[in-house]
Amino acid sequence: MRIQEKAFVVGHNSRNALDSSRSENKKSIDGSVLKKQLDPIAAKKEEAKKKAMGIVGKAFENEKKIDSDIETRRQKIQELRNDKGVANTAIREIEENRENLRKSFGVEADSKEEKDLKLLEKEIRSKIPGSDIHLTKDERESIAKIKAGGLTDYQQQSLAMLQDETPYAMTVYECDREIETENRIISATNLERLKSHAMVDAQKEADAVMDQAAKEIIGMVVDEAKDNIDKDMEEKREAAKEKAAKEEELEAKIEKARDEKKEKEKVTEDILEATTEMAKSTTELGAAQQEIKDMMNKMKLIEDDIKGAAVDKSI
């Protein structure tokens, strides 16, 4: 049987996997561990597939062992039949020789001598293990009388030849018993196999493993999607915070620039006012100086007049 693969949605979640693998073992890298860390969903799928294959494979191996055991037993049965056939052939040859012996002695098949021999032969055959031949009380009494009266040469030789059949008869008996045993085991095995449905049960178990893995993988995909959504939302929140901080910083800079502008404007006004005052003061100072100068000029004229007058007076 073949495991039917389930459909999986394969995703990737490799956060910190490589760094973790390196930190755990810097000297050597376990490929399976690294793969599991880098792609846990694919690793889960591979693990489930491996487990399912193991279940079916184990059942298949058991079936193969059962088939091999049955085949071995069938081969043994064939060998036993061959051994039985050889033994029966030997028995037939001995019986043919006994028949030839009878003819050579000229003993009739319906004679008392032959009938007595058959009774003695029955006694011998009844003693072979597994024989279903049984002597009656009258037969035992008749056999005792025959032995008491003595056996003929023909009877002695024929019975001696019959004794040679015993090991072959034993072989036939043992072969029949073993063949029966092997056939019984084979039948019981086949019947138990029909009851157990090992391969069908193994396939069901494997399917259950794959179904469970599929559910777990779906859960992993959902969890990973949630993680990605949460991460994305967190990144957006962080971006929003950062944007708000930048806007706040920009607003502060603008406000500072406004304050600085106002301050500069005030300083400018103060400078202009001071300059105006200074200009005004300078104008007034110039006027005062001019007035003084004019007064001094007038005074000089007066002085000159005085001096002129003095000169004129002296003349």
XYZ file of C-alpha atoms in Angstrom:
315
model
C 0.000 0.000 0.000
C 1.048 3.608 -0.523
C 0.551 6.416 1.909
C -1.623 9.154 0.481
C -0.035 12.502 1.210
C -2.253 15.188 2.722
C -2.288 18.758 1.393
C -0.313 21.182 3.543
C 0.076 24.949 3.500
C 3.781 25.489 3.941
C 5.040 28.699 5.508
C 8.335 30.044 6.770
C 9.236 31.272 10.198
C 12.969 31.544 10.520
C 13.237 34.155 13.264
C 16.504 33.727 15.130
C 16.791 30.145 13.822
C 20.228 30.458 12.274
C 21.706 32.357 15.217
C 20.219 29.844 17.641
C 21.652 26.908 15.699
C 25.092 28.493 15.580
C 25.110 29.304 19.271
C 24.040 25.800 20.253
C 26.791 24.080 18.311
C 29.573 26.098 16.739
C 31.737 23.069 15.848
C 29.145 21.114 13.891
C 25.696 21.774 12.456
C 22.900 19.205 12.664
C 21.141 19.488 9.318
C 17.844 18.097 10.603
C 17.799 20.455 13.585
C 18.706 23.412 11.392
C 15.989 22.502 8.912
C 13.453 22.186 11.711
C 14.418 25.598 13.033
C 14.401 27.280 9.644
C 11.179 25.693 8.404
C 9.226 24.062 11.259
C 6.135 23.504 9.097
C 8.061 21.584 6.432
C 9.871 19.703 9.198
C 6.536 18.777 10.808
C 5.233 17.498 7.498
C 8.392 15.447 6.935
C 8.235 14.054 10.471
C 4.590 13.001 10.049
C 5.308 11.432 6.661
C 8.261 9.533 8.114
C 6.149 8.270 11.023
C 3.303 7.227 8.719
C 5.726 5.454 6.409
C 7.202 3.715 9.456
C 3.782 2.441 10.518
C 2.905 1.123 7.066
C 6.444 -0.128 6.520
C 6.404 -2.063 9.783
C 3.057 -3.634 8.908
C 4.350 -4.456 5.433
C 7.479 -6.052 6.903
C 5.316 -8.135 9.233
C 3.203 -9.222 6.272
C 6.358 -10.138 4.386
C 7.549 -12.203 7.363
C 4.185 -13.976 7.487
C 4.314 -14.639 3.740
C 7.881 -15.897 4.076
C 6.909 -18.167 6.967
C 3.948 -19.554 5.021
C 6.131 -20.124 1.973
C 8.707 -21.899 4.140
C 6.018 -24.162 5.556
C 4.673 -24.921 2.090
C 8.149 -25.858 0.949
C 8.471 -28.091 3.999
C 5.138 -29.723 3.170
C 6.398 -30.408 -0.330
C 9.584 -31.946 1.061
C 7.523 -34.093 3.441
C 5.355 -35.241 0.559
C 8.456 -36.122 -1.384
C 9.803 -38.110 1.597
C 6.453 -39.780 1.988
C 6.412 -40.623 -1.705
C 9.873 -42.230 -1.448
C 8.760 -44.241 1.600
C 5.559 -45.394 -0.124
C 7.573 -46.427 -3.165
C 9.840 -48.505 -0.925
C 6.800 -50.075 0.722
C 5.276 -50.941 -2.666
C 8.529 -52.562 -3.751
C 8.619 -54.642 -0.591
C 4.991 -55.685 -1.132
C 5.797 -56.649 -4.705
C 8.715 -58.756 -3.457
C 6.464 -60.401 -0.903
C 3.935 -61.158 -3.640
C 6.679 -62.676 -5.764
C 7.788 -64.672 -2.716
C 4.272 -66.072 -2.341
C 4.202 -67.076 -5.952
C 7.634 -68.658 -5.717
C 6.447 -70.775 -2.779
C 3.293 -71.659 -4.683
C 1.020 -70.427 -1.903
C -2.501 -69.653 -3.054
C -3.981 -66.254 -2.149
C -7.038 -67.876 -0.545
C -5.135 -70.615 1.255
C -5.141 -71.033 5.049
C -1.380 -70.411 5.109
C -1.889 -67.021 3.400
C -4.848 -66.153 5.594
C -2.833 -66.969 8.723
C -0.026 -64.771 7.323
C -2.468 -61.887 6.841
C -3.565 -62.222 10.472
C 0.064 -62.191 11.651
C 0.674 -59.207 9.339
C -2.268 -57.361 10.929
C -0.707 -57.810 14.351
C 2.554 -56.253 13.165
C 0.793 -53.326 11.478
C -1.341 -52.642 14.590
C 1.873 -51.932 16.526
C 3.098 -49.203 14.170
C 2.678 -45.720 15.840
C -0.372 -43.929 14.529
C -1.930 -47.083 13.184
C -5.717 -47.321 13.269
C -5.627 -51.101 13.110
C -6.966 -52.913 16.191
C -7.165 -56.639 16.954
C -10.238 -58.273 18.349
C -10.129 -60.810 21.137
C -10.782 -63.674 18.710
C -7.939 -62.447 16.451
C -5.499 -62.410 19.370
C -6.485 -65.952 20.290
C -6.069 -67.133 16.672
C -2.624 -65.452 16.418
C -1.518 -67.190 19.605
C -2.568 -70.566 18.146
C -0.725 -69.861 14.859
C 2.477 -68.995 16.692
C 2.088 -72.029 18.943
C 1.784 -74.301 15.886
C 4.897 -72.748 14.289
C 5.310 -70.645 11.123
C 6.123 -71.967 7.682
C 9.270 -70.856 5.862
C 7.182 -68.744 3.533
C 5.425 -67.059 6.471
C 8.738 -66.392 8.270
C 10.382 -64.865 5.165
C 7.315 -62.824 4.272
C 7.044 -61.441 7.818
C 10.766 -60.637 7.831
C 10.263 -58.652 4.636
C 7.252 -56.998 6.244
C 9.450 -55.885 9.160
C 11.612 -54.042 6.614
C 8.552 -51.909 5.839
C 8.313 -50.602 9.420
C 10.819 -47.670 9.105
C 9.150 -46.622 5.841
C 5.719 -46.908 7.448
C 7.041 -44.754 10.306
C 8.271 -42.191 7.767
C 4.846 -42.076 6.142
C 3.210 -41.666 9.536
C 5.588 -38.848 10.612
C 5.241 -37.085 7.258
C 1.459 -37.205 7.442
C 1.529 -35.840 10.977
C 3.914 -32.987 10.104
C 2.011 -32.164 6.927
C -1.183 -31.955 8.935
C 0.517 -29.691 11.498
C 1.951 -27.345 8.854
C -1.369 -27.115 7.018
C -3.135 -26.336 10.296
C -0.635 -23.541 11.063
C -0.996 -22.099 7.564
C -4.787 -22.138 7.816
C -4.723 -20.522 11.261
C -2.299 -17.851 10.039
C -4.449 -17.008 7.033
C -7.566 -16.911 9.197
C -5.877 -14.596 11.704
C -4.686 -12.384 8.876
C -8.264 -12.055 7.617
C -9.400 -11.082 11.109
C -6.635 -8.573 11.811
C -6.569 -6.578 8.538
C -3.016 -5.535 9.464
C -2.278 -3.500 6.341
C -5.690 -1.836 6.344
C -5.323 -0.942 10.026
C -1.789 0.322 9.426
C -2.994 2.508 6.567
C -5.763 3.918 8.769
C -3.250 4.634 11.521
C -0.904 6.282 9.014
C -3.770 8.405 7.675
C -4.616 9.408 11.246
C -1.008 10.495 11.790
C -1.080 12.586 8.609
C -4.476 14.075 9.519
C -3.232 15.021 12.984
C -0.105 16.530 11.466
C -2.259 18.501 9.039
C -4.273 19.930 11.937
C -1.110 20.821 13.833
C 0.406 22.427 10.746
C -2.752 24.484 10.193
C -2.443 25.616 13.800
C 1.221 26.491 13.231
C 0.308 28.465 10.104
C -2.441 30.309 11.984
C -0.100 31.040 14.885
C 2.577 32.243 12.498
C 0.046 34.433 10.700
C -1.034 35.872 14.051
C 2.590 36.472 14.969
C 3.161 38.203 11.644
C 0.019 40.318 12.096
C 1.021 41.200 15.664
C 4.520 42.015 14.483
C 3.166 44.129 11.638
C 0.810 45.952 13.986
C 3.615 46.465 16.468
C 5.822 47.826 13.704
C 3.008 50.161 12.635
C 2.493 51.285 16.241
C 6.213 51.893 16.594
C 6.219 53.770 13.270
C 3.258 55.850 14.422
C 4.989 56.620 17.701
C 8.151 57.538 15.855
C 6.181 59.736 13.438
C 4.376 61.428 16.335
C 7.693 61.989 18.091
C 9.188 63.478 14.960
C 6.121 65.692 14.480
C 6.324 66.762 18.098
C 10.031 67.488 17.688
C 9.337 69.419 14.484
C 6.589 71.390 16.225
C 8.980 72.203 19.036
C 11.562 73.390 16.526
C 8.935 75.525 14.768
C 7.820 76.965 18.093
C 11.431 77.637 19.014
C 11.999 79.281 15.642
C 8.915 81.414 16.219
C 10.195 82.426 19.654
C 13.600 83.184 18.218
C 11.983 85.218 15.421
C 9.954 87.208 17.938
C 13.041 87.718 20.016
C 14.999 88.878 16.958
C 12.165 91.172 15.970
C 12.150 92.675 19.483
C 15.904 93.101 19.415
C 15.596 94.742 16.023
C 12.931 97.068 17.324
C 15.083 97.877 20.334
C 18.036 98.575 18.077
C 15.951 100.738 15.791
C 14.553 102.586 18.771
C 17.993 103.048 20.245
C 19.323 104.155 16.903
C 16.490 106.635 16.560
C 17.159 107.973 20.006
C 20.816 108.196 19.239
C 20.121 109.930 15.951
C 17.824 112.333 17.736
C 20.414 112.958 20.392
C 23.040 113.529 17.733
C 20.849 116.080 15.949
C 20.165 117.973 19.153
C 23.844 117.847 20.026
C 24.754 119.262 16.610
C 22.230 122.018 17.005
C 23.552 122.886 20.434
C 27.086 122.907 19.163
C 26.046 125.138 16.237
C 24.279 127.474 18.597
C 27.341 127.657 20.771
C 29.470 128.235 17.757
C 27.181 130.989 16.580
C 27.300 132.577 20.017
C 31.045 132.341 20.012
C 31.180 133.936 16.577
C 28.962 136.693 17.816
C 31.084 137.129 20.845
C 34.164 137.284 18.654
C 32.583 139.961 16.564
C 31.794 141.888 19.655
C 35.318 141.353 20.863
C 36.675 142.546 17.553
C 34.414 145.550 17.721
C 35.653 146.279 21.167
C 39.228 145.943 20.067
C 38.528 148.148 16.991
C 36.959 150.694 19.152
C 39.933 150.696 21.418
C 42.317 151.241 18.538
C 40.288 154.032 17.156
C 40.267 155.621 20.539
C 43.998 155.485 20.834
C 44.468 157.175 17.518
